[in-house]
Coordinates of C-alpha atoms and ligand atoms in Angstrom, one line a residue:
X1 CA 0.0 0.0 0.0
X2 CA 1.3 3.5 -0.9
X3 CA 2.9 5.7 1.8
X4 CA -0.1 8.1 1.6
X5 CA -2.4 5.4 2.9
X6 CA 0.1 4.2 5.5
X7 CA 0.3 7.8 6.8
X8 CA -3.4 8.0 7.1
X9 CA -4.0 4.6 8.8
X10 CA -3.9 6.0 12.4
X11 CA -7.0 8.1 11.6
X12 CA -9.0 5.1 10.5
X13 CA -7.6 3.2 13.5
X14 CA -8.8 5.9 15.9
X15 CA -12.3 5.7 14.4
X16 CA -12.3 1.9 14.7
X17 CA -11.3 2.2 18.3
X18 CA -14.4 4.2 19.0
X19 CA -16.5 1.6 17.3
X20 CA -17.0 3.2 14.0
X21 CA -16.4 2.0 10.5
X22 CA -13.9 3.8 8.4
X23 CA -12.5 3.3 4.9
X24 CA -10.3 4.8 2.2
X25 CA -12.6 5.8 -0.7
X26 CA -12.9 7.7 -3.9
X27 CA -10.1 8.7 -6.3
X28 CA -7.3 7.5 -4.2
X29 CA -8.5 3.9 -4.1
X30 CA -9.1 4.0 -7.9
X31 CA -5.6 5.4 -8.5
X32 CA -4.1 2.9 -6.2
X33 CA -5.7 0.1 -8.3
X34 CA -4.3 1.7 -11.4
X35 CA -0.9 2.2 -9.9
X36 CA -1.1 5.9 -10.5
X37 CA 0.1 8.7 -8.3
X38 CA -2.3 9.4 -5.5
X39 CA -3.2 13.0 -4.6
X40 CA -5.7 13.2 -1.8
X41 CA -6.6 10.2 0.4
X42 CA -10.3 10.6 1.3
X43 CA -11.9 8.8 4.2
X44 CA -15.5 7.8 4.7
X45 CA -16.9 6.8 8.1
X46 CA -20.0 5.7 9.8
X47 CA -19.3 8.3 12.6
X48 CA -21.5 11.4 12.4
X49 CA -19.7 14.7 11.8
X50 CA -20.1 15.7 15.5
X51 CA -18.6 12.4 16.5
X52 CA -15.6 13.0 14.1
X53 CA -15.1 16.4 15.6
X54 CA -15.1 14.9 19.1
X55 CA -12.5 12.3 18.2
X56 CA -10.2 14.7 16.4
X57 CA -9.8 17.9 18.3
X58 CA -7.9 19.6 15.5
X59 CA -10.4 20.1 12.7
X60 CA -11.9 22.5 10.2
X61 CA -15.6 22.0 9.4
X62 CA -15.1 22.5 5.6
X63 CA -18.3 21.0 4.4
X64 CA -20.4 20.1 7.4
X65 CA -23.6 20.3 5.5
X66 CA -22.3 17.4 3.4
X67 CA -20.7 15.7 6.3
X68 CA -17.1 16.6 5.6
X69 CA -14.7 17.5 8.3
X70 CA -11.1 18.3 7.5
X71 CA -8.9 16.8 10.2
X72 CA -5.1 17.0 10.7
X73 CA -2.7 14.2 11.4
X74 CA 1.1 14.8 11.4
X75 CA 0.5 18.2 9.8
X76 CA -1.4 16.8 6.8
X77 CA -5.1 17.5 6.2
X78 CA -7.6 14.7 5.5
X79 CA -11.2 15.0 4.5
X80 CA -13.3 12.7 6.6
X81 CA -16.9 12.3 5.3
X82 CA -19.8 10.7 7.0
X83 CA -21.5 7.9 5.0
X84 CA -24.4 9.7 3.3
X85 CA -27.2 9.4 0.8
X86 CA -28.4 12.2 -1.3
X87 CA -31.9 13.3 -2.4
X88 CA -33.9 16.2 -3.7
X89 CA -31.7 17.0 -6.6
X90 CA -33.0 20.3 -7.9
X91 CA -32.7 21.4 -11.5
X92 CA -30.3 18.6 -12.3
X93 CA -27.7 19.9 -9.9
X94 CA -26.1 18.8 -6.7
X95 CA -28.6 17.7 -4.1
X96 CA -30.4 20.1 -1.8
X97 CA -30.5 17.4 0.9
X98 CA -28.1 14.8 2.3
X99 CA -28.9 12.2 4.9
X100 CA -26.2 10.8 7.0
X101 CA -26.4 7.0 7.3
X102 CA -24.5 4.2 8.9
X103 CA -24.2 2.0 5.9
X104 CA -21.2 2.0 3.6
X105 CA -23.2 0.5 0.7
X106 CA -25.6 3.4 0.7
X107 CA -22.7 5.8 0.5
X108 CA -21.1 3.9 -2.3
X109 CA -24.5 3.9 -4.2
X110 CA -24.6 7.7 -4.4
X111 CA -21.1 7.9 -6.1
X112 CA -20.8 8.6 -9.8
X113 CA -18.9 5.8 -11.4
X114 CA -18.2 2.2 -10.4
X115 CA -14.4 2.9 -10.4
X116 CA -15.0 5.7 -7.8
X117 CA -17.2 3.5 -5.6
X118 CA -14.7 1.1 -4.1
X119 CA -13.8 1.2 -0.4
X120 CA -10.5 -0.1 1.0
X121 CA -9.7 -1.2 4.5
X122 CA -6.5 -0.5 6.4
X123 CA -5.2 -3.9 5.3
X124 CA -5.8 -3.2 1.7
X125 CA -9.0 -5.3 1.4
X126 CA -11.4 -4.0 -1.2
X127 CA -15.1 -3.6 -0.7
X128 CA -16.5 -3.4 -4.2
X129 CA -20.3 -3.6 -4.4
X130 CA -20.6 -2.6 -8.1
X131 CA -17.8 -4.4 -9.8
X132 CA -15.7 -1.3 -10.0
X133 CA -12.5 -3.4 -9.9
X134 CA -13.6 -5.3 -12.9
X135 CA -14.4 -2.0 -14.8
X136 CA -11.0 -0.6 -13.8
X137 CA -9.3 -3.8 -15.2
X138 CA -11.4 -3.4 -18.4
X139 CA -10.7 0.4 -18.5
X140 CA -14.4 1.2 -18.6
X141 CA -16.3 4.2 -17.1
X142 CA -19.7 3.1 -16.0
X143 CA -22.3 4.8 -13.8
X144 CA -23.3 3.2 -10.5
X145 CA -26.9 2.3 -11.4
X146 CA -29.0 3.6 -14.3
X147 CA -27.0 6.2 -16.2
X148 CA -30.0 8.3 -17.2
X149 CA -31.1 8.5 -13.5
X150 CA -27.6 9.4 -12.4
X151 CA -27.0 12.1 -15.0
X152 CA -30.5 13.6 -14.4
X153 CA -29.7 13.9 -10.7
X154 CA -26.4 15.8 -11.4
X155 CA -25.6 16.7 -15.0
X156 CA -22.0 17.5 -14.1
X157 CA -21.4 13.7 -14.0
X158 CA -21.5 13.7 -17.8
X159 CA -18.5 16.1 -17.8
X160 CA -16.8 14.0 -15.2
X161 CA -17.2 10.9 -17.4
X162 CA -15.3 12.7 -20.2
X163 CA -12.8 14.1 -17.8
X164 CA -11.9 10.6 -16.6
X165 CA -11.8 9.4 -20.2
X166 CA -9.2 12.1 -20.8
X167 CA -7.1 11.6 -17.7
X168 CA -7.2 7.7 -17.5
X169 CA -7.6 6.8 -21.2
X170 CA -10.7 4.7 -20.3
X171 CA -13.6 4.2 -22.7
X172 CA -17.1 5.1 -21.7
X173 CA -19.4 2.1 -21.4
X174 CA -22.0 2.0 -24.2
X175 CA -25.2 2.6 -22.2
X176 CA -23.5 5.3 -20.2
X177 CA -22.3 7.0 -23.4
X178 CA -25.8 6.8 -25.0
X179 CA -27.2 8.4 -22.0
X180 CA -24.8 11.3 -22.2
X181 CA -25.8 11.8 -25.9
X182 CA -29.4 11.9 -24.8
X183 CA -29.1 14.1 -21.8
X184 CA -26.3 16.5 -22.9
X185 CA -28.7 19.5 -22.9
X186 CA -29.0 19.1 -19.1
X187 CA -25.5 20.5 -18.8
X188 CA -27.0 23.9 -19.4
X189 CA -28.2 23.8 -15.7
X190 CA -24.8 23.5 -14.3
X191 CA -22.8 26.5 -13.1
X192 CA -19.9 27.7 -15.3
X193 CA -17.5 27.3 -12.4
X194 CA -18.2 23.6 -12.0
X195 CA -18.0 23.0 -15.8
X196 CA -14.7 24.9 -16.1
X197 CA -13.3 22.9 -13.1
X198 CA -14.0 19.6 -14.8
X199 CA -13.1 20.9 -18.3
X200 CA -9.6 22.1 -17.1
X201 CA -8.9 18.6 -15.7
X202 CA -10.1 17.2 -19.0
X203 CA -7.7 19.6 -20.9
X204 CA -4.8 18.4 -18.8
X205 CA -5.5 14.7 -19.4
X206 CA -2.9 12.5 -21.2
X207 CA -5.6 11.2 -23.6
X208 CA -7.3 14.6 -24.2
X209 CA -6.8 14.3 -28.0
X210 CA -9.0 11.2 -28.0
X211 CA -11.7 12.8 -26.0
X212 CA -12.4 15.8 -28.3
X213 CA -14.1 13.5 -30.8
X214 CA -16.2 12.2 -28.0
X215 CA -17.3 15.6 -26.8
X216 CA -18.6 16.4 -30.3
X217 CA -20.1 12.9 -30.8
X218 CA -22.1 13.1 -27.6
X219 CA -23.2 16.7 -28.2
X220 CA -21.8 17.8 -24.8
X221 CA -19.6 20.4 -26.6
X222 CA -22.6 22.5 -27.6
X223 CA -23.4 23.1 -23.9
X224 CA -20.0 24.3 -22.9
X225 CA -19.6 28.0 -22.3
X226 CA -19.6 30.1 -25.5
X227 CA -19.0 26.9 -27.5
X228 CA -22.2 26.7 -29.6
X229 CA -20.5 28.0 -32.8
X230 CA -17.1 26.4 -32.2
X231 CA -18.2 22.9 -31.2
X232 CA -17.7 21.2 -34.6
X233 CA -14.1 22.5 -34.8
X234 CA -13.2 20.7 -31.6
X235 CA -12.8 17.5 -33.6
X236 CA -9.8 19.0 -35.3
X237 CA -8.0 19.1 -32.0
X238 CA -7.7 15.3 -32.0
X239 CA -4.9 15.6 -34.6
X240 CA -2.6 17.7 -32.4
X241 CA 0.0 16.4 -30.0
X242 CA -1.7 18.2 -27.1
X243 CA 0.2 15.9 -24.6
X244 CA 3.4 17.7 -25.5
X245 CA 2.2 20.7 -23.6
X246 CA 2.4 20.5 -19.8
X247 CA 0.9 23.7 -18.6
X248 CA -2.8 24.4 -18.4
X249 CA -2.4 27.9 -20.1
X250 CA -0.6 26.2 -23.0
X251 CA -3.4 23.7 -23.5
X252 CA -6.0 26.5 -23.3
X253 CA -4.0 28.4 -25.9
X254 CA -3.8 25.5 -28.3
X255 CA -7.6 25.0 -27.8
X256 CA -8.3 28.6 -28.8
X257 CA -5.9 28.6 -31.8
X258 CA -7.4 25.5 -33.3
X259 CA -10.9 26.7 -32.8
X260 CA -9.8 30.0 -34.4
X261 CA -11.3 32.1 -31.6
X262 CA -10.9 35.7 -32.6
X263 CA -11.0 37.4 -29.2
X264 CA -9.4 35.0 -26.6
X265 CA -10.1 37.2 -23.6
X266 CA -13.7 37.7 -24.4
X267 CA -14.2 34.0 -25.1
X268 CA -12.4 33.0 -21.8
X269 CA -14.5 35.5 -19.8
X270 CA -17.5 33.3 -20.4
X271 CA -15.6 30.4 -18.8
X272 CA -14.9 32.7 -15.8
X273 CA -11.1 32.2 -15.8
X274 CA -9.0 34.2 -13.4
X275 CA -7.7 37.4 -14.9
X276 CA -4.0 36.4 -14.7
X277 CA -4.7 33.2 -16.5
X278 CA -6.7 34.9 -19.2
X279 CA -3.9 37.4 -19.8
X280 CA -1.3 34.6 -20.1
X281 CA -3.4 32.6 -22.5
X282 CA -4.1 35.8 -24.6
X283 CA -0.4 36.5 -24.8
X284 CA 0.4 33.0 -26.0
X285 CA -2.4 33.0 -28.6
X286 CA -1.4 36.4 -30.0
X287 CA 2.2 35.4 -29.8
X288 CA 1.7 32.3 -31.9
X289 CA -0.4 34.3 -34.3
X290 CA 2.1 37.1 -34.8
X291 CA 5.6 35.8 -33.9
X292 CA 7.4 33.6 -36.2
X293 CA 11.0 32.4 -35.8
X294 CA 12.5 35.5 -37.3
X295 CA 10.5 38.2 -35.6
X296 CA 11.2 37.5 -32.0
X297 CA 12.9 40.8 -31.5
X298 CA 14.8 41.6 -28.3
X299 CA 11.9 43.8 -27.2
X300 CA 9.4 40.9 -27.6
X301 CA 11.7 38.5 -25.7
X302 CA 11.9 41.1 -22.9
X303 CA 8.1 41.7 -22.9
X304 CA 7.2 38.0 -22.8
X305 CA 9.8 36.9 -20.2
X306 CA 11.2 33.4 -20.0
X307 CA 8.0 31.5 -19.0
X308 CA 5.8 33.0 -21.7
X309 CA 8.6 32.6 -24.3
X310 CA 8.8 28.9 -23.6
X311 CA 5.0 28.4 -23.5
X312 CA 4.4 30.4 -26.7
X313 CA 7.1 28.6 -28.6
X314 CA 6.0 25.2 -27.4
X315 CA 2.4 25.9 -28.3
X316 CA 3.5 27.2 -31.7
X317 CA 5.5 24.0 -32.3
X318 CA 2.5 21.8 -31.5
X319 CA 0.1 24.0 -33.5
X320 CA 2.3 24.1 -36.6
X321 CA 3.7 20.6 -36.0
X322 CA 7.3 21.8 -36.0
X323 CA 10.2 21.5 -33.8
X324 CA 10.2 23.8 -30.7
X325 CA 12.8 26.5 -30.8
X326 CA 12.4 27.6 -27.2
X327 CA 15.9 26.7 -26.0
X328 CA 17.5 29.0 -28.6
X329 CA 15.0 31.8 -27.7
X330 CA 15.7 31.4 -24.0
X331 CA 19.4 31.6 -24.6
X332 CA 18.8 34.9 -26.5
X333 CA 16.7 36.1 -23.6
X334 CA 19.5 35.4 -21.2
X335 CA 21.8 37.5 -23.3
X336 CA 19.6 40.6 -23.0
X337 CA 21.3 43.5 -21.2
X338 CA 18.2 43.9 -19.0
X339 CA 15.6 41.3 -18.2
X340 CA 12.9 43.4 -16.6
X341 CA 12.0 46.9 -15.7
X342 CA 13.7 46.6 -12.3
X343 CA 17.0 46.0 -14.0
X344 CA 17.0 49.4 -15.6
X345 CA 19.5 51.8 -14.1
X346 CA 16.9 54.5 -13.9
X347 CA 13.6 55.0 -12.2
X348 CA 10.6 57.2 -12.9
X349 CA 11.4 59.2 -9.8
X350 CA 14.9 60.0 -11.2
X351 CA 13.4 61.1 -14.5
X352 CA 11.2 63.6 -12.6
X353 CA 14.2 64.9 -10.7
X354 CA 16.5 65.2 -13.7
X355 CA 14.0 67.1 -15.8
X356 CA 12.3 69.0 -13.0
X357 CA 8.9 68.3 -14.5
X358 CA 5.7 67.1 -13.0
X359 CA 4.6 63.5 -13.4
X360 CA 2.5 62.5 -16.4
X361 CA 2.2 60.0 -19.2
X362 CA 5.6 61.2 -20.5
X363 CA 7.3 59.2 -17.8
X364 CA 6.1 55.9 -19.2
X365 CA 6.9 57.0 -22.7
X366 CA 10.5 57.9 -21.7
X367 CA 11.0 54.7 -19.7
X368 CA 9.8 52.7 -22.7
X369 CA 12.2 54.6 -25.0
X370 CA 15.1 53.9 -22.6
X371 CA 14.1 50.3 -22.4
X372 CA 14.1 50.0 -26.2
X373 CA 17.4 51.7 -26.6
X374 CA 19.1 49.7 -23.9
X375 CA 17.7 46.5 -25.4
X376 CA 18.9 47.5 -28.9
X377 CA 22.3 48.4 -27.6
X378 CA 22.1 52.1 -28.6
X379 CA 22.3 53.1 -25.0
X380 CA 24.3 51.5 -22.1
X381 CA 22.3 50.6 -19.0
X382 CA 24.2 53.2 -16.9
X383 CA 22.7 56.0 -15.0
X384 CA 25.0 58.8 -16.3
X385 CA 24.7 57.8 -19.9
X386 CA 20.9 57.5 -19.6
X387 CA 20.7 60.9 -17.9
X388 CA 22.7 62.5 -20.7
X389 CA 20.5 60.9 -23.4
X390 CA 17.3 61.9 -21.6
X391 CA 18.5 65.5 -21.3
X392 CA 19.4 65.6 -24.9
X393 CA 15.9 64.4 -25.9
X394 CA 14.5 67.4 -24.1
X395 CA 16.3 69.9 -26.4
Ligands
ATP1 P1 -9.4 13.2 -8.5 O1 -8.3 12.2 -8.5 O2 -9.4 14.1 -9.7 O3 -9.5 14.0 -7.2 P2 -11.8 11.9 -7.6 O4 -12.4 10.6 -8.1 O5 -11.2 11.8 -6.2 O6 -10.7 12.3 -8.7 P3 -13.3 14.1 -6.6 O7 -14.0 15.2 -7.4 O8 -12.2 14.4 -5.7 O9 -12.8 13.0 -7.7 O10 -14.4 13.3 -5.8 C1 -14.2 12.3 -4.9 C2 -15.2 11.2 -4.9 O11 -16.5 11.7 -4.7 C3 -15.3 10.5 -6.3 O12 -14.3 9.5 -6.5 C4 -16.7 10.0 -6.3 O13 -16.8 8.8 -5.6 C5 -17.5 11.1 -5.5 N1 -18.0 12.2 -6.4 C6 -17.5 13.4 -6.7 N2 -18.3 14.1 -7.5 C7 -19.4 13.4 -7.6 C8 -20.6 13.6 -8.3 N3 -20.9 14.8 -9.0 N4 -21.6 12.7 -8.2 C9 -21.4 11.5 -7.5 N5 -20.2 11.2 -6.9 C10 -19.3 12.2 -6.9
MG2 MG1 -10.3 13.6 -5.2

């Protein structure tokens, strides 16, 4: 058993000592069976949330309504969730009501896919009511119970099915897939934030190129934010080596380039991406559109900085199916006389002093000119020389 489980064993033990059941559940058990890296070890227990909080004095009630208490053991946090069932799904979204129960099977029944509904004991024994282990061995994604019921309860599960197809390389079981095709319109009821969350995991999957075809085939693509008019083009993405890109912003950028999205920021706003991320994606997309090998000027290298140079060049290489030139570009960047504004031997404040003028937009214009001249080598990055030049511009 992986060290992540070993480290968490004392928590389950403590719950056992008080007479409760406790198991490892969810993605960690699935990933353990697949011999994949484990991120968070989730624990399910028959103890009620109040009981969990009594047993573990150091806790954060992160999702008490859903029975989740975050507890700490050896400085690591673990989510301990009470066995529960769900009901009263409103508008095809997450349930309005949960009931805490003492039965593991009931808890497993409310989970989305068979591969995610396996419990594991501290000795590594599996409790698998729905043949999840078998589905993992066959690499199949199948809902626990009737797919149409499960997708109508929570339409996000359809996105999750595709997300897992992308990250695990599994296929979606026929009936489950048919049901997605039928119920795809229900995705319109799901909040953009939840869709984006799953979509970004999908984008980062090792098998994402295979999943684009599936998104179009099932019709789910139409219900993604702002995608109605781009949906068909998504199929083209399957011919690109998306897996060569390891950053999320790079995968987004390739996505927008292939879909030929004219205004990246406007498009991404409908996906509610954070501003910083939108700016980076925009920079990469416009970089690929405008910068070819020969026109990476010193000024462009300076403006983009090392991270964005590397990302832009990598995306370009995948987009145009050519070798990436980022190492040469990064070398050129390293040779620049200044790497960022703070390397300039002059500040805006000094300009004000030298010229005895009041502040205004001219300061930025002057600084930019200094930057350009320093980068092009027509001016040394030295205070006295810059001062002389600036004073001469005034004449
Ligand atoms: P990851 O490795 O990406 O964290 P995961 O399977 O752990 O994958 P989570 O979103 O962390 O996915 O959810 C944890 C578990 O909760 C799942 O394995 C599944 O059993 C259950 N679950 C999560 N979301 C849903 C949902 N929408 N409907 C039903 N069960 C769900
Ligand atoms: Mg998880």
